[in-house]
């Protein structure tokens, strides 16, 4: 039964309370002239629980918290969290800029607990126009995820902070869905299924990003003493490091984003492929740790219980008895081979969540030639700019989209559009270099 919608019209409804929605909510919180609420289908904040591996850290400094880059004086900063939990001095003495991933998750939950504007267990189903505002229909969920009733929110603006969903290549997706005896899973579910993997006799990790490397190291360290084999296969031509040099980091900037957004769609798509090392590679420290692990495992002439294959694309997958057979094709030599394994962990990335809920708005929402959301430089996807996309605009805005360090800047832009004033000063240029050619003078 749909609860009759109260006639109250909010200024802003945020859908999705991951880091980007939560950051927007934390920055919205002190603004007295803004009426904002935020909803999420989950029961509470939880950041990539399946990849919360012991000792892993953020790939960005603590300044990339929910608020600091917009408002260093915010009570919702990572430093405020450390102070409140008695860990500020330990963090200071540690002298490392990168928070533990588990600590970042705890920090976000600490912020979430303080915000009255968050509504959990609410799945946004549809957004429609109603007069000069938008109507958001929500399913209210119980603890098992079943719908108990429906609610509607009226609002002038909507922030779509839907995040990304785990992606499996089609061959592996079919096997994962078939639910046979052998495990095929995405790295997002790694910790939940780690025990099954260790009992599978042999495991193959597919992919060569940071997640693949973290799973490979964790699994190999745990599996080798038990005699479980762990192989690592990637279609990339090498296990490449994440690029982390200062002048490249300047691409996480408003002015690089200006340039990227202004390029034609096909040029942007081409760039996304060549810019993979900017955030899809492995941290250099982790590559060293993996090499050290391999070195230790082979000490004394022991045989390595692992094979690492590069330039090896998985072109097909099937089960044979209780094994999985992967068809591999070498992209350089053209060779093909079968690879047998007991289980597969596919660290094959994430794709933007389908914004089905925009369907009622039809062609009021801009799409590009490939049907993706055509996100304007100011993060809106409609005229007159009431729907704002935060975090899934990599195809239009480039490397800044998934970067935690850019979330507060983007949230400042959205808040300024909603309020018609800049509650947080917005830097227009931060890089030493110039992207694009300077105007003639
Ligand atoms: C393992 C891992 C580690 C990462 N580490 C870093 C890092 O160190 N540094 C960095 O810069 N980036 C990192 N990233 C990339 C990125 O910044 C994070 O993935 C981040 O979580 C993105 O935040 P988000 O808010 O866009 O999405 P999410 O965290 O995915 O949150 C989206 C939320 O939207 C909700 N939702 C979706 N649809 C609906 C709906 N219809 N109704 C209601 N709610 C909905 C979901 O329940 C979810 O809670 C990492 C990514 C991964 C996978």
CSV table of C-alpha atoms and ligand atoms in Angstrom, one decimal:
chain,number,residue,atom,x,y,z
A,1,UNK,CA,0.0,0.0,0.0
A,2,UNK,CA,1.4,3.4,-0.9
A,3,UNK,CA,1.3,5.9,2.0
A,4,UNK,CA,-0.2,9.2,0.7
A,5,UNK,CA,2.7,11.5,0.0
A,6,UNK,CA,3.0,14.5,2.4
A,7,UNK,CA,3.0,17.7,0.4
A,8,UNK,CA,6.3,18.9,1.9
A,9,UNK,CA,8.9,19.6,-0.8
A,10,UNK,CA,12.5,19.0,0.2
A,11,UNK,CA,15.4,20.9,-1.4
A,12,UNK,CA,17.4,17.8,-2.0
A,13,UNK,CA,16.9,14.0,-1.8
A,14,UNK,CA,20.1,12.0,-2.0
A,15,UNK,CA,19.8,8.4,-3.2
A,16,UNK,CA,22.6,6.1,-2.1
A,17,UNK,CA,24.6,6.5,1.1
A,18,UNK,CA,28.0,5.3,0.1
A,19,UNK,CA,31.0,7.6,0.6
A,20,UNK,CA,29.8,10.1,-1.9
A,21,UNK,CA,26.2,10.3,-0.7
A,22,UNK,CA,27.4,10.3,2.9
A,23,UNK,CA,29.9,13.1,2.2
A,24,UNK,CA,27.1,15.2,0.6
A,25,UNK,CA,24.9,14.6,3.6
A,26,UNK,CA,27.8,15.6,6.0
A,27,UNK,CA,28.4,18.8,4.1
A,28,UNK,CA,24.7,19.5,3.9
A,29,UNK,CA,24.1,19.0,7.6
A,30,UNK,CA,25.3,22.4,9.0
A,31,UNK,CA,23.5,24.4,6.2
A,32,UNK,CA,20.4,25.9,7.9
A,33,UNK,CA,18.9,27.0,4.6
A,34,UNK,CA,18.9,23.5,3.1
A,35,UNK,CA,16.3,20.8,3.7
A,36,UNK,CA,17.9,17.5,2.6
A,37,UNK,CA,17.2,13.8,3.2
A,38,UNK,CA,19.3,10.8,2.1
A,39,UNK,CA,18.0,7.3,1.5
A,40,UNK,CA,19.7,3.9,1.0
A,41,UNK,CA,18.4,0.4,0.5
A,42,UNK,CA,20.9,-1.0,3.0
A,43,UNK,CA,20.3,-1.3,6.7
A,44,UNK,CA,23.3,0.9,7.5
A,45,UNK,CA,26.7,2.1,6.2
A,46,UNK,CA,29.1,-0.6,5.2
A,47,UNK,CA,32.0,0.0,2.8
A,48,UNK,CA,33.0,-3.0,0.6
A,49,UNK,CA,32.7,-5.6,3.4
A,50,UNK,CA,33.8,-8.5,1.2
A,51,UNK,CA,37.2,-6.7,0.6
A,52,UNK,CA,37.9,-5.6,4.2
A,53,UNK,CA,41.2,-7.4,4.3
A,54,UNK,CA,43.4,-7.2,7.4
A,55,UNK,CA,45.9,-4.3,7.2
A,56,UNK,CA,44.7,-2.9,3.8
A,57,UNK,CA,44.7,0.9,3.5
A,58,UNK,CA,43.0,3.6,1.4
A,59,UNK,CA,44.8,4.5,-1.8
A,60,UNK,CA,44.4,8.1,-0.9
A,61,UNK,CA,45.4,10.3,2.0
A,62,UNK,CA,43.2,10.9,5.0
A,63,UNK,CA,42.5,14.4,3.6
A,64,UNK,CA,40.2,12.5,1.1
A,65,UNK,CA,37.7,12.0,3.9
A,66,UNK,CA,34.0,12.9,3.5
A,67,UNK,CA,34.4,16.6,4.1
A,68,UNK,CA,37.9,18.1,4.5
A,69,UNK,CA,38.6,19.2,1.0
A,70,UNK,CA,35.4,21.3,1.1
A,71,UNK,CA,35.5,22.3,4.8
A,72,UNK,CA,38.7,21.5,6.8
A,73,UNK,CA,36.8,22.8,9.9
A,74,UNK,CA,34.0,20.3,9.6
A,75,UNK,CA,33.1,18.3,12.8
A,76,UNK,CA,32.8,15.3,10.4
A,77,UNK,CA,36.5,15.1,9.4
A,78,UNK,CA,38.6,12.0,9.8
A,79,UNK,CA,40.8,13.9,12.2
A,80,UNK,CA,37.7,14.7,14.3
A,81,UNK,CA,36.9,11.0,14.3
A,82,UNK,CA,40.4,10.1,15.5
A,83,UNK,CA,40.1,12.7,18.2
A,84,UNK,CA,36.7,11.4,19.3
A,85,UNK,CA,37.9,7.9,19.4
A,86,UNK,CA,41.2,8.6,21.2
A,87,UNK,CA,43.5,7.7,18.3
A,88,UNK,CA,44.7,11.0,17.1
A,89,UNK,CA,48.1,10.7,18.7
A,90,UNK,CA,48.7,7.2,17.5
A,91,UNK,CA,47.8,8.3,14.0
A,92,UNK,CA,50.3,11.2,14.3
A,93,UNK,CA,53.1,9.0,15.5
A,94,UNK,CA,52.3,6.5,12.8
A,95,UNK,CA,53.3,9.2,10.2
A,96,UNK,CA,51.4,7.5,7.4
A,97,UNK,CA,48.8,9.5,5.5
A,98,UNK,CA,46.7,6.4,4.5
A,99,UNK,CA,44.0,5.3,6.9
A,100,UNK,CA,43.3,1.6,7.3
A,101,UNK,CA,40.4,0.6,5.1
A,102,UNK,CA,38.6,-0.8,8.2
A,103,UNK,CA,39.2,2.5,10.0
A,104,UNK,CA,37.7,4.5,7.1
A,105,UNK,CA,34.6,2.3,7.3
A,106,UNK,CA,34.4,2.9,11.0
A,107,UNK,CA,34.9,6.6,10.4
A,108,UNK,CA,32.0,6.7,7.9
A,109,UNK,CA,29.7,4.8,10.3
A,110,UNK,CA,30.7,7.3,13.0
A,111,UNK,CA,29.6,10.2,10.8
A,112,UNK,CA,26.4,8.4,9.7
A,113,UNK,CA,25.4,7.9,13.3
A,114,UNK,CA,25.4,11.6,13.9
A,115,UNK,CA,23.3,12.7,10.9
A,116,UNK,CA,19.6,12.9,11.3
A,117,UNK,CA,19.0,13.3,7.6
A,118,UNK,CA,19.7,9.6,6.7
A,119,UNK,CA,16.9,7.1,6.1
A,120,UNK,CA,18.0,3.4,5.8
A,121,UNK,CA,16.2,0.5,4.3
A,122,UNK,CA,14.6,2.6,1.6
A,123,UNK,CA,15.1,1.6,-2.1
A,124,UNK,CA,14.4,4.3,-4.6
A,125,UNK,CA,12.2,2.8,-7.3
A,126,UNK,CA,11.3,5.7,-9.6
A,127,UNK,CA,11.6,9.4,-10.1
A,128,UNK,CA,8.9,11.3,-11.8
A,129,UNK,CA,8.0,15.0,-12.5
A,130,UNK,CA,5.2,16.4,-10.5
A,131,UNK,CA,4.5,20.1,-11.3
A,132,UNK,CA,7.8,22.0,-10.8
A,133,UNK,CA,9.3,19.4,-8.5
A,134,UNK,CA,10.3,15.7,-8.6
A,135,UNK,CA,8.6,12.8,-6.9
A,136,UNK,CA,10.7,10.0,-5.6
A,137,UNK,CA,9.0,6.7,-4.9
A,138,UNK,CA,10.7,4.5,-2.3
A,139,UNK,CA,10.1,0.9,-1.2
A,140,UNK,CA,10.5,0.6,2.6
A,141,UNK,CA,12.4,-2.7,3.3
A,142,UNK,CA,12.4,-5.0,6.3
A,143,UNK,CA,15.7,-6.6,7.6
A,144,UNK,CA,15.4,-9.4,5.0
A,145,UNK,CA,15.0,-6.8,2.2
A,146,UNK,CA,11.3,-7.5,1.6
A,147,UNK,CA,9.1,-4.5,0.8
A,148,UNK,CA,6.8,-3.6,3.7
A,149,UNK,CA,5.3,-0.4,2.2
A,150,UNK,CA,5.9,2.5,-0.1
A,151,UNK,CA,6.8,6.1,0.6
A,152,UNK,CA,7.1,9.2,-1.6
A,153,UNK,CA,9.3,12.2,-1.3
A,154,UNK,CA,8.8,15.5,-3.1
A,155,UNK,CA,12.0,17.4,-3.8
A,156,UNK,CA,13.4,20.2,-6.0
A,157,UNK,CA,16.7,18.3,-6.6
A,158,UNK,CA,17.8,14.7,-6.5
A,159,UNK,CA,21.5,13.5,-6.0
A,160,UNK,CA,22.0,10.1,-7.6
A,161,UNK,CA,24.8,8.5,-5.6
A,162,UNK,CA,24.1,5.0,-6.6
A,163,UNK,CA,27.7,3.7,-6.8
A,164,UNK,CA,28.8,0.7,-8.9
A,165,UNK,CA,27.9,-3.0,-8.9
A,166,UNK,CA,30.3,-5.9,-9.2
A,167,UNK,CA,30.8,-6.9,-12.8
A,168,UNK,CA,31.6,-10.5,-14.1
A,169,UNK,CA,32.5,-11.1,-17.7
A,170,UNK,CA,29.6,-13.0,-19.5
A,171,UNK,CA,31.3,-16.4,-19.5
A,172,UNK,CA,31.9,-16.4,-15.8
A,173,UNK,CA,28.5,-14.8,-15.0
A,174,UNK,CA,26.8,-17.8,-16.6
A,175,UNK,CA,28.8,-20.2,-14.5
A,176,UNK,CA,28.3,-18.2,-11.3
A,177,UNK,CA,24.6,-18.1,-11.9
A,178,UNK,CA,24.4,-21.9,-12.6
A,179,UNK,CA,25.3,-22.5,-8.9
A,180,UNK,CA,27.3,-25.7,-9.6
A,181,UNK,CA,29.6,-27.4,-7.1
A,182,UNK,CA,32.6,-25.2,-8.0
A,183,UNK,CA,32.7,-21.7,-6.8
A,184,UNK,CA,32.8,-18.7,-9.2
A,185,UNK,CA,32.5,-15.5,-7.3
A,186,UNK,CA,33.3,-11.8,-7.6
A,187,UNK,CA,36.0,-10.3,-5.4
A,188,UNK,CA,33.3,-8.2,-3.8
A,189,UNK,CA,32.2,-11.5,-2.0
A,190,UNK,CA,35.7,-12.7,-1.3
A,191,UNK,CA,35.8,-12.7,2.5
A,192,UNK,CA,32.3,-14.3,2.8
A,193,UNK,CA,33.5,-17.2,0.6
A,194,UNK,CA,37.2,-17.4,1.6
A,195,UNK,CA,36.7,-20.6,3.5
A,196,UNK,CA,34.9,-22.3,0.5
A,197,UNK,CA,37.9,-21.2,-1.7
A,198,UNK,CA,40.4,-22.7,0.7
A,199,UNK,CA,38.6,-26.0,0.6
A,200,UNK,CA,38.4,-26.0,-3.3
A,201,UNK,CA,41.8,-27.6,-3.8
A,202,UNK,CA,42.8,-24.9,-6.3
A,203,UNK,CA,41.7,-21.4,-7.0
A,204,UNK,CA,42.3,-19.0,-9.9
A,205,UNK,CA,42.2,-15.3,-9.4
A,206,UNK,CA,41.2,-13.4,-12.6
A,207,UNK,CA,42.1,-9.7,-13.1
A,208,UNK,CA,45.1,-7.5,-12.2
A,209,UNK,CA,43.8,-4.5,-10.4
A,210,UNK,CA,44.3,-3.7,-6.7
A,211,UNK,CA,41.5,-6.0,-5.6
A,212,UNK,CA,42.9,-9.0,-7.7
A,213,UNK,CA,46.3,-8.4,-6.1
A,214,UNK,CA,45.0,-8.2,-2.6
A,215,UNK,CA,42.9,-11.4,-3.0
A,216,UNK,CA,45.8,-13.2,-4.6
A,217,UNK,CA,48.2,-12.3,-1.8
A,218,UNK,CA,45.7,-13.1,1.0
A,219,UNK,CA,44.6,-16.4,-0.6
A,220,UNK,CA,48.1,-17.6,-1.5
A,221,UNK,CA,49.4,-16.8,2.0
A,222,UNK,CA,46.5,-18.8,3.6
A,223,UNK,CA,46.3,-21.6,1.0
A,224,UNK,CA,50.0,-22.5,0.5
A,225,UNK,CA,50.4,-24.1,3.9
A,226,UNK,CA,47.3,-26.2,3.2
A,227,UNK,CA,48.6,-27.4,-0.2
A,228,UNK,CA,45.9,-25.4,-2.0
A,229,UNK,CA,47.1,-24.0,-5.3
A,230,UNK,CA,46.4,-20.4,-6.2
A,231,UNK,CA,46.9,-19.2,-9.8
A,232,UNK,CA,46.6,-15.7,-11.1
A,233,UNK,CA,45.5,-14.9,-14.7
A,234,UNK,CA,45.1,-11.5,-16.3
A,235,UNK,CA,44.5,-10.3,-19.9
A,236,UNK,CA,46.7,-7.3,-19.2
A,237,UNK,CA,50.1,-7.6,-20.7
A,238,UNK,CA,51.8,-7.1,-17.4
A,239,UNK,CA,51.0,-6.7,-13.7
A,240,UNK,CA,51.2,-3.0,-13.9
A,241,UNK,CA,51.5,-0.5,-11.0
A,242,UNK,CA,49.0,2.2,-10.1
A,243,UNK,CA,50.6,5.4,-11.2
A,244,UNK,CA,51.1,7.7,-8.3
A,245,UNK,CA,53.4,10.5,-9.5
A,246,UNK,CA,52.7,14.1,-8.6
A,247,UNK,CA,52.1,15.6,-12.0
A,248,UNK,CA,49.8,12.8,-12.9
A,249,UNK,CA,47.9,13.2,-9.6
A,250,UNK,CA,47.2,16.7,-10.8
A,251,UNK,CA,44.7,15.1,-13.2
A,252,UNK,CA,42.5,14.7,-10.2
A,253,UNK,CA,41.6,18.4,-10.7
A,254,UNK,CA,38.7,20.6,-11.8
A,255,UNK,CA,40.7,21.8,-14.8
A,256,UNK,CA,41.6,18.3,-16.1
A,257,UNK,CA,38.0,17.4,-15.6
A,258,UNK,CA,37.0,20.5,-17.6
A,259,UNK,CA,39.2,19.3,-20.5
A,260,UNK,CA,38.1,15.7,-20.3
A,261,UNK,CA,34.4,16.6,-20.3
A,262,UNK,CA,34.8,18.9,-23.3
A,263,UNK,CA,36.2,16.1,-25.5
A,264,UNK,CA,34.1,14.2,-27.9
A,265,UNK,CA,32.6,10.9,-26.6
A,266,UNK,CA,34.9,8.6,-28.7
A,267,UNK,CA,38.0,10.5,-27.6
A,268,UNK,CA,37.0,10.2,-23.9
A,269,UNK,CA,36.3,6.5,-24.3
A,270,UNK,CA,39.7,6.0,-25.9
A,271,UNK,CA,41.3,7.9,-23.0
A,272,UNK,CA,39.6,5.8,-20.4
A,273,UNK,CA,41.4,2.8,-21.8
A,274,UNK,CA,44.8,4.4,-21.9
A,275,UNK,CA,44.4,5.9,-18.4
A,276,UNK,CA,43.8,2.6,-16.7
A,277,UNK,CA,47.1,2.7,-14.8
A,278,UNK,CA,45.9,5.9,-13.0
A,279,UNK,CA,43.6,4.0,-10.7
A,280,UNK,CA,43.2,0.4,-12.0
A,281,UNK,CA,46.8,-0.8,-11.4
A,282,UNK,CA,48.3,-2.4,-8.3
A,283,UNK,CA,50.1,-0.3,-5.6
A,284,UNK,CA,53.8,-0.7,-6.0
A,285,UNK,CA,54.1,-1.7,-2.3
A,286,UNK,CA,51.7,-4.6,-2.8
A,287,UNK,CA,53.6,-5.8,-5.9
A,288,UNK,CA,56.7,-5.9,-3.7
A,289,UNK,CA,54.9,-7.8,-1.0
A,290,UNK,CA,53.6,-10.4,-3.5
A,291,UNK,CA,57.1,-10.9,-4.8
A,292,UNK,CA,58.4,-11.3,-1.3
A,293,UNK,CA,55.7,-13.9,-0.6
A,294,UNK,CA,56.6,-15.8,-3.8
A,295,UNK,CA,60.3,-15.6,-2.9
A,296,UNK,CA,59.6,-17.0,0.6
A,297,UNK,CA,57.4,-19.8,-0.7
A,298,UNK,CA,60.1,-21.1,-3.0
A,299,UNK,CA,62.9,-20.9,-0.5
A,300,UNK,CA,64.9,-24.1,-0.2
A,301,UNK,CA,64.0,-25.1,-3.8
A,302,UNK,CA,60.3,-25.7,-3.1
A,303,UNK,CA,58.0,-25.6,-6.1
A,304,UNK,CA,55.8,-22.6,-6.4
A,305,UNK,CA,52.2,-23.6,-5.7
A,306,UNK,CA,51.0,-20.9,-8.2
A,307,UNK,CA,51.2,-19.9,-11.8
A,308,UNK,CA,51.0,-16.2,-12.8
A,309,UNK,CA,49.8,-15.6,-16.4
A,310,UNK,CA,49.7,-12.3,-18.2
A,311,UNK,CA,48.2,-11.4,-21.6
A,312,UNK,CA,45.9,-14.4,-21.0
A,313,UNK,CA,42.2,-13.6,-21.7
A,314,UNK,CA,39.5,-15.8,-20.4
A,315,UNK,CA,37.5,-16.5,-23.5
A,316,UNK,CA,35.2,-19.2,-22.2
A,317,UNK,CA,34.3,-21.1,-19.0
A,318,UNK,CA,32.5,-24.4,-18.2
A,319,UNK,CA,32.4,-27.0,-15.6
A,320,UNK,CA,33.7,-30.5,-16.0
A,321,UNK,CA,32.8,-32.9,-13.1
A,322,UNK,CA,33.7,-30.8,-10.1
A,323,UNK,CA,36.3,-28.6,-11.8
A,324,UNK,CA,36.0,-25.4,-13.8
A,325,UNK,CA,37.7,-25.2,-17.2
A,326,UNK,CA,38.7,-21.8,-18.3
A,327,UNK,CA,39.6,-21.2,-22.0
A,328,UNK,CA,42.6,-18.9,-22.2
A,329,UNK,CA,43.8,-17.0,-25.3
A,330,UNK,CA,47.2,-15.3,-25.3
A,331,UNK,CA,46.8,-11.9,-26.8
A,332,UNK,CA,50.4,-11.7,-28.1
A,333,UNK,CA,51.2,-15.2,-29.3
A,334,UNK,CA,47.7,-16.2,-30.3
A,335,UNK,CA,48.1,-19.5,-28.4
A,336,UNK,CA,45.1,-21.0,-26.7
A,337,UNK,CA,44.9,-23.4,-23.7
A,338,UNK,CA,42.6,-24.9,-21.1
A,339,UNK,CA,43.1,-24.0,-17.5
A,340,UNK,CA,41.5,-26.3,-14.8
A,341,UNK,CA,40.8,-25.0,-11.4
A,342,UNK,CA,38.5,-25.7,-8.4
A,343,UNK,CA,37.2,-22.2,-8.0
A,344,UNK,CA,37.5,-18.7,-9.5
A,345,UNK,CA,37.6,-15.3,-7.9
A,346,UNK,CA,36.9,-12.7,-10.6
A,347,UNK,CA,38.3,-9.4,-9.6
A,348,UNK,CA,36.9,-8.0,-12.9
A,349,UNK,CA,35.7,-4.6,-11.7
A,350,UNK,CA,32.5,-2.7,-11.2
A,351,UNK,CA,30.0,-1.0,-13.5
A,352,UNK,CA,27.7,1.9,-12.7
A,353,UNK,CA,24.4,0.8,-11.2
A,354,UNK,CA,21.6,0.9,-13.7
A,355,UNK,CA,19.6,4.1,-13.1
A,356,UNK,CA,16.3,2.3,-14.0
A,357,UNK,CA,14.6,4.6,-11.6
A,358,UNK,CA,15.0,7.4,-14.1
A,359,UNK,CA,12.8,5.6,-16.7
A,360,UNK,CA,9.6,7.5,-15.9
A,361,UNK,CA,11.5,10.7,-16.9
A,362,UNK,CA,12.1,9.3,-20.4
A,363,UNK,CA,14.0,11.7,-22.7
A,364,UNK,CA,14.1,14.4,-20.1
A,365,UNK,CA,17.2,12.6,-19.0
A,366,UNK,CA,20.2,13.0,-21.4
A,367,UNK,CA,21.9,9.9,-22.7
A,368,UNK,CA,25.0,9.6,-24.9
A,369,UNK,CA,25.4,7.6,-28.1
A,370,UNK,CA,26.0,4.4,-26.0
A,371,UNK,CA,22.9,4.9,-23.8
A,372,UNK,CA,25.0,6.0,-20.8
A,373,UNK,CA,23.9,9.0,-18.7
A,374,UNK,CA,25.3,12.1,-20.5
A,375,UNK,CA,26.4,13.9,-17.4
A,376,UNK,CA,27.1,17.7,-18.0
A,377,UNK,CA,30.2,19.4,-16.5
A,378,UNK,CA,28.1,20.6,-13.6
A,379,UNK,CA,27.0,16.9,-12.9
A,380,UNK,CA,23.4,17.3,-14.0
A,381,UNK,CA,21.7,15.0,-16.5
A,382,UNK,CA,18.5,17.0,-17.3
A,383,UNK,CA,17.2,20.4,-18.1
A,384,UNK,CA,16.9,22.5,-16.0
A,385,UNK,CA,19.5,20.8,-13.9
A,386,UNK,CA,17.7,19.1,-11.0
A,387,UNK,CA,19.2,15.6,-11.3
A,388,UNK,CA,22.8,15.4,-10.1
A,389,UNK,CA,25.1,12.4,-10.6
A,390,UNK,CA,27.8,11.8,-8.1
A,391,UNK,CA,30.4,9.1,-8.6
A,392,UNK,CA,29.4,7.2,-11.7
A,393,UNK,CA,30.4,9.8,-14.3
A,394,UNK,CA,33.8,8.3,-15.2
A,395,UNK,CA,32.7,8.0,-18.9
A,396,UNK,CA,32.1,11.7,-19.1
A,397,UNK,CA,34.4,13.2,-16.4
A,398,UNK,CA,37.3,10.8,-16.3
A,399,UNK,CA,39.5,9.8,-13.4
A,400,UNK,CA,38.0,12.2,-10.8
A,401,UNK,CA,34.6,10.3,-10.8
A,402,UNK,CA,35.5,7.3,-8.5
A,403,UNK,CA,38.2,9.2,-6.5
A,404,UNK,CA,37.4,9.6,-2.8
A,405,UNK,CA,39.6,12.7,-2.8
A,406,UNK,CA,37.3,14.5,-5.2
A,407,UNK,CA,34.0,13.7,-3.6
A,408,UNK,CA,33.9,16.8,-1.4
A,409,UNK,CA,34.7,19.1,-4.3
A,410,UNK,CA,31.9,17.6,-6.4
A,411,UNK,CA,29.5,17.8,-3.4
A,412,UNK,CA,30.3,21.5,-3.1
A,413,UNK,CA,29.4,22.1,-6.7
A,414,UNK,CA,26.0,20.2,-6.2
A,415,UNK,CA,25.2,22.1,-3.0
A,416,UNK,CA,26.0,25.4,-4.7
A,417,UNK,CA,23.6,24.5,-7.6
A,418,UNK,CA,20.8,23.6,-5.1
A,419,UNK,CA,21.2,26.6,-2.9
A,420,UNK,CA,22.1,29.3,-5.5
A,421,UNK,CA,25.1,30.3,-3.4
A,422,UNK,CA,28.5,28.6,-2.6
A,423,UNK,CA,28.3,27.3,0.9
A,424,UNK,CA,31.8,25.9,0.5
A,425,UNK,CA,34.4,27.8,-1.7
A,426,UNK,CA,34.9,25.9,-5.0
A,427,UNK,CA,38.4,25.9,-6.3
A,428,UNK,CA,38.4,26.4,-10.1
A,429,UNK,CA,42.0,25.5,-10.7
A,430,UNK,CA,44.5,23.6,-8.5
A,431,UNK,CA,47.1,22.2,-10.8
A,432,UNK,CA,50.5,23.7,-11.7
A,433,UNK,CA,50.2,22.5,-15.2
A,434,UNK,CA,47.8,23.6,-18.0
A,435,UNK,CA,45.5,21.1,-19.5
A,436,UNK,CA,44.6,22.1,-23.1
A,437,UNK,CA,46.4,24.9,-24.9
A,438,UNK,CA,46.4,28.4,-23.3
A,439,UNK,CA,44.4,31.1,-25.1
A,440,UNK,CA,46.5,33.1,-27.6
A,441,UNK,CA,47.6,36.4,-26.3
B,1,LIG,C1,37.5,-2.6,-2.6
B,1,LIG,C2,37.5,-1.1,-3.0
B,1,LIG,C3,38.4,-0.2,-2.5
B,1,LIG,C4,38.4,1.1,-2.9
B,1,LIG,N1,39.4,1.9,-2.4
B,1,LIG,C5,39.4,3.2,-2.8
B,1,LIG,C6,40.4,4.1,-2.3
B,1,LIG,O1,41.3,3.7,-1.5
B,1,LIG,N2,40.5,5.4,-2.8
B,1,LIG,C7,39.6,5.8,-3.8
B,1,LIG,O2,39.7,7.0,-4.2
B,1,LIG,N3,38.6,5.0,-4.2
B,1,LIG,C8,38.5,3.7,-3.8
B,1,LIG,N4,37.6,2.9,-4.3
B,1,LIG,C9,36.6,3.4,-5.4
B,1,LIG,C10,35.4,4.2,-4.8
B,1,LIG,O3,35.7,5.4,-4.4
B,1,LIG,C11,34.5,3.5,-3.9
B,1,LIG,O4,34.1,2.3,-4.5
B,1,LIG,C12,33.3,4.2,-3.2
B,1,LIG,O5,32.6,3.2,-2.4
B,1,LIG,C13,32.4,4.8,-4.2
B,1,LIG,O6,31.3,5.4,-3.4
B,1,LIG,P1,29.9,5.6,-3.9
B,1,LIG,O7,29.2,6.4,-2.8
B,1,LIG,O8,29.8,6.1,-5.3
B,1,LIG,O9,29.2,4.1,-4.0
B,1,LIG,P2,28.9,2.9,-3.1
B,1,LIG,O10,29.9,2.8,-2.0
B,1,LIG,O11,28.8,1.8,-4.0
B,1,LIG,O12,27.5,3.3,-2.5
B,1,LIG,C14,26.3,3.4,-3.2
B,1,LIG,C15,25.1,3.2,-2.3
B,1,LIG,O13,24.0,3.4,-3.1
B,1,LIG,C16,23.0,2.5,-2.6
B,1,LIG,N5,22.0,2.4,-3.7
B,1,LIG,C17,22.2,2.0,-5.0
B,1,LIG,N6,21.0,2.0,-5.6
B,1,LIG,C18,20.0,2.4,-4.7
B,1,LIG,C19,18.6,2.6,-4.8
B,1,LIG,N7,17.9,2.5,-6.0
B,1,LIG,N8,18.0,3.0,-3.7
B,1,LIG,C20,18.6,3.2,-2.5
B,1,LIG,N9,19.9,3.0,-2.4
B,1,LIG,C21,20.6,2.6,-3.5
B,1,LIG,C22,23.7,1.2,-2.3
B,1,LIG,O14,23.0,0.4,-1.4
B,1,LIG,C23,25.1,1.8,-1.7
B,1,LIG,O15,25.0,1.9,-0.3
B,1,LIG,C24,37.5,1.5,-3.9
B,1,LIG,C25,36.6,0.6,-4.5
B,1,LIG,C26,36.6,-0.7,-4.1
B,1,LIG,C27,35.7,-1.7,-4.7
